[in-house]
Amino acid sequence: MIRCLAIDDEPLALRQLVAYISKVPFLQLAAQCQSAMQARDFLEHDAVDAIFCDINMPDLNGMDFVKSLAAPPLVIFTTAYSEYAVEGFRVNAVDYLLKPFGLQDFQRAANRLKERLESVPAAISAAPAAPADDTLFLKTDYRIVKVHISHIRYVEAMSEYLKVWIEGEAKPIITLLSMKKMEERLQAADAATPSQPAPRFMRIHRSYIINLSMIQEVNKNRVIMDAQTSLPIGEMYKEAFQAYLDTRFLGK
């Protein structure tokens, strides 16, 4: 499924764009925005695979908005002004839809988007044998970033995506990956590190994997990672987590 952001300052045009997205089986609407500024705010805390973006908008036009993104998703521009076409392709747009466009034109652009995405490697995850340097690579916003496993504070599931929270970083890395795949990768890293006899990571909830060394407190059914982060312990994970605590508990 391709997560999309629809952007258009005209309510009727935005409504049509959203309707077309709903008619394409492999597209999923993540959000709809009536300005580039609203879209920028959304992308600050969420990730999408593609943007359907009008160009001629007040305050910040679609072209300048896409150029302002450090790592923009794939983009399909929509506009009533044909003179933007050449400039649109200069920013590596997947396609350019001239208003008014119909469902057939939209489907053609969506198919091009799907082909482009399928040509990009999926999020990189090592085979069961983890590398000796204790790192992994994750794809985010069409960049591939290196992550030191020991610096991961916790992993949070978000629909089909994961938020990987890194020590010292205010924002997480958002990547298209399953919790099962990440859990297997972290376990493999521990198994391949002889100097690390005890596991560093544990799944405490269907939506959370934590770095055990970064726990600050355990309070009833929650794990406190820091003053702002309190994570729930799921019922099916309580027994294993309590067993871990028992091996390190000192006191009566």
Short mmCIF file of C-alpha atoms in Angstrom, two decimals, residues 33-224:
data_model
loop_
_atom_site.label_atom_id
_atom_site.label_comp_id
_atom_site.label_asym_id
_atom_site.label_seq_id
_atom_site.Cartn_x
_atom_site.Cartn_y
_atom_site.Cartn_z
CA CYS A 33 -4.23 19.37 3.48
CA GLN A 34 -5.44 22.72 2.15
CA SER A 35 -2.05 24.41 2.21
CA ALA A 36 1.63 23.61 1.89
CA MET A 37 2.17 24.89 5.44
CA GLN A 38 -0.40 22.43 6.78
CA ALA A 39 1.29 19.64 4.80
CA ARG A 40 4.70 20.60 6.19
CA ASP A 41 3.34 20.38 9.75
CA PHE A 42 1.95 16.91 9.00
CA LEU A 43 5.29 15.68 7.59
CA GLU A 44 7.04 16.85 10.74
CA HIS A 45 5.55 13.90 12.63
CA ASP A 46 4.49 11.41 9.97
CA ALA A 47 5.85 9.89 6.78
CA VAL A 48 4.27 9.23 3.40
CA ASP A 49 5.42 7.52 0.24
CA ALA A 50 4.01 10.08 -2.17
CA ILE A 51 2.45 13.54 -2.45
CA PHE A 52 -0.29 14.67 -4.84
CA CYS A 53 0.29 18.42 -4.73
CA ASP A 54 -1.31 21.45 -6.37
CA ILE A 55 1.20 24.06 -7.50
CA ASN A 56 -0.62 27.39 -7.46
CA MET A 57 -1.37 27.90 -3.73
CA PRO A 58 -1.17 31.00 -1.52
CA ASP A 59 1.69 31.64 0.95
CA LEU A 60 3.84 28.78 -0.34
CA ASN A 61 3.27 27.25 -3.75
CA GLY A 62 3.56 23.51 -4.30
CA MET A 63 6.78 23.70 -6.29
CA ASP A 64 8.62 25.70 -3.62
CA PHE A 65 7.15 23.47 -0.93
CA VAL A 66 8.60 20.32 -2.50
CA LYS A 67 11.96 22.06 -3.06
CA SER A 68 12.03 23.03 0.62
CA LEU A 69 11.81 19.44 1.85
CA ALA A 70 15.14 17.92 2.85
CA ALA A 71 14.11 14.50 1.58
CA PRO A 72 10.83 14.83 -0.32
CA PRO A 73 8.65 11.81 -1.03
CA LEU A 74 7.75 11.10 -4.65
CA VAL A 75 5.49 13.81 -6.02
CA ILE A 76 2.76 14.15 -8.63
CA PHE A 77 1.88 17.79 -9.32
CA THR A 78 -1.65 18.90 -10.15
CA THR A 79 -2.37 22.36 -11.59
CA ALA A 80 -4.45 24.31 -14.08
CA TYR A 81 -1.36 26.05 -15.47
CA SER A 82 0.54 24.15 -18.16
CA GLU A 83 3.59 26.43 -17.96
CA TYR A 84 4.61 24.66 -14.73
CA ALA A 85 5.13 21.31 -16.47
CA VAL A 86 8.80 21.75 -17.37
CA GLU A 87 9.69 23.08 -13.94
CA GLY A 88 7.78 20.20 -12.36
CA PHE A 89 9.96 17.63 -14.05
CA ARG A 90 13.08 19.55 -13.01
CA VAL A 91 12.30 18.62 -9.39
CA ASN A 92 12.02 14.97 -10.48
CA ALA A 93 8.23 14.79 -10.32
CA VAL A 94 6.78 11.39 -11.18
CA ASP A 95 4.02 12.98 -13.24
CA TYR A 96 2.13 16.18 -13.92
CA LEU A 97 -1.69 16.28 -14.06
CA LEU A 98 -3.26 19.25 -15.85
CA LYS A 99 -6.64 20.26 -14.41
CA PRO A 100 -9.32 19.28 -15.09
CA PHE A 101 -8.14 15.68 -15.21
CA GLY A 102 -10.24 12.54 -15.09
CA LEU A 103 -9.91 9.23 -13.29
CA GLN A 104 -8.16 7.64 -16.28
CA ASP A 105 -5.41 10.29 -16.22
CA PHE A 106 -5.11 9.92 -12.46
CA GLN A 107 -4.85 6.12 -12.73
CA ARG A 108 -2.06 6.49 -15.29
CA ALA A 109 -0.13 8.78 -12.94
CA ALA A 110 -0.74 6.41 -10.01
CA ASN A 111 0.61 3.49 -12.04
CA ARG A 112 3.77 5.47 -12.81
CA LEU A 113 4.10 6.19 -9.11
CA LYS A 114 3.79 2.50 -8.27
CA GLU A 115 6.42 1.58 -10.87
CA ARG A 116 8.82 4.19 -9.48
CA LEU A 117 8.35 2.98 -5.91
CA GLU A 118 8.83 -0.66 -6.87
CA SER A 119 12.18 0.27 -8.38
CA VAL A 120 13.39 1.62 -5.00
CA PRO A 121 14.87 -1.04 -2.66
CA ALA A 122 12.76 -1.86 0.37
CA ALA A 123 13.99 -1.03 3.87
CA ILE A 124 17.30 -2.81 4.32
CA SER A 125 17.49 -5.48 6.95
CA ALA A 126 20.37 -7.85 7.39
CA ALA A 127 20.06 -11.61 7.26
CA PRO A 128 20.01 -13.46 10.59
CA ALA A 129 23.78 -13.09 11.00
CA ALA A 130 24.28 -9.55 12.28
CA PRO A 131 27.32 -7.50 11.25
CA ALA A 132 30.24 -7.31 13.63
CA ASP A 133 30.09 -3.51 13.79
CA ASP A 134 26.65 -3.65 15.47
CA THR A 135 24.83 -1.47 12.96
CA LEU A 136 21.85 -1.71 10.68
CA PHE A 137 20.57 0.36 7.78
CA LEU A 138 17.05 1.74 7.41
CA LYS A 139 15.35 3.41 4.47
CA THR A 140 13.53 6.62 5.35
CA ASP A 141 12.27 9.32 2.96
CA TYR A 142 14.25 7.66 0.14
CA ARG A 143 17.48 7.93 2.09
CA ILE A 144 19.28 4.94 3.58
CA VAL A 145 20.62 5.78 7.03
CA LYS A 146 23.05 3.91 9.25
CA VAL A 147 21.88 3.23 12.81
CA HIS A 148 24.01 2.04 15.73
CA ILE A 149 21.91 -0.63 17.39
CA SER A 150 23.11 0.25 20.89
CA HIS A 151 21.83 3.83 20.36
CA ILE A 152 18.24 2.70 19.75
CA ARG A 153 16.09 3.71 22.75
CA TYR A 154 12.88 2.04 21.66
CA VAL A 155 10.90 1.08 18.58
CA GLU A 156 7.25 2.05 18.16
CA ALA A 157 4.82 0.46 15.71
CA MET A 158 2.72 2.83 13.62
CA SER A 159 0.42 0.98 11.23
CA GLU A 160 2.74 -0.46 8.52
CA TYR A 161 5.60 1.77 9.63
CA LEU A 162 7.99 1.87 12.57
CA LYS A 163 9.26 4.83 14.54
CA VAL A 164 12.83 4.12 15.65
CA TRP A 165 13.74 6.46 18.50
CA ILE A 166 17.48 7.11 18.75
CA GLU A 167 19.37 8.35 21.81
CA GLY A 168 20.11 12.07 21.53
CA GLU A 169 17.69 12.63 18.63
CA ALA A 170 14.47 14.63 19.05
CA LYS A 171 12.68 12.97 16.12
CA PRO A 172 12.44 9.27 15.25
CA ILE A 173 13.47 7.56 12.05
CA ILE A 174 10.26 6.46 10.29
CA THR A 175 10.64 3.40 8.11
CA LEU A 176 8.38 0.91 6.32
CA LEU A 177 9.11 -2.29 8.25
CA SER A 178 7.27 -4.80 10.43
CA MET A 179 7.79 -5.19 14.19
CA LYS A 180 8.50 -8.89 13.66
CA LYS A 181 11.31 -8.10 11.23
CA MET A 182 12.82 -5.53 13.57
CA GLU A 183 12.55 -7.83 16.58
CA GLU A 184 14.31 -10.62 14.68
CA ARG A 185 17.05 -8.23 13.57
CA LEU A 186 17.73 -6.97 17.10
CA GLN A 187 17.79 -10.51 18.47
CA ALA A 188 20.22 -11.53 15.74
CA ALA A 189 22.50 -8.63 16.64
CA ASP A 190 22.65 -9.80 20.25
CA ALA A 191 23.27 -13.41 19.23
CA ALA A 192 26.17 -12.34 17.03
CA THR A 193 27.83 -10.29 19.79
CA PRO A 194 29.74 -12.64 22.16
CA SER A 195 30.60 -9.76 24.49
CA GLN A 196 26.88 -9.18 25.01
CA PRO A 197 25.69 -12.22 27.02
CA ALA A 198 22.30 -10.77 27.98
CA PRO A 199 19.67 -9.44 25.57
CA ARG A 200 19.62 -5.69 25.10
CA PHE A 201 16.13 -5.45 23.63
CA MET A 202 12.77 -6.84 24.64
CA ARG A 203 9.29 -6.52 23.26
CA ILE A 204 7.01 -5.33 26.07
CA HIS A 205 3.89 -4.62 24.01
CA ARG A 206 2.64 -5.39 20.51
CA SER A 207 3.58 -1.79 19.65
CA TYR A 208 6.87 -1.39 21.55
CA ILE A 209 10.37 -2.88 21.68
CA ILE A 210 12.65 -1.24 24.25
CA ASN A 211 16.36 -1.03 24.94
CA LEU A 212 16.54 -2.61 28.41
CA SER A 213 19.64 -0.65 29.34
CA MET A 214 17.75 2.63 28.95
CA ILE A 215 14.91 1.88 31.38
CA GLN A 216 14.74 4.49 34.14
CA GLU A 217 11.84 3.08 36.12
CA VAL A 218 9.13 0.44 36.12
CA ASN A 219 5.87 1.71 37.57
CA LYS A 220 3.04 -0.83 37.79
CA ASN A 221 2.24 -1.73 34.19
CA ARG A 222 4.40 0.90 32.55
CA VAL A 223 8.06 1.31 31.69
CA ILE A 224 9.48 4.81 32.16
#
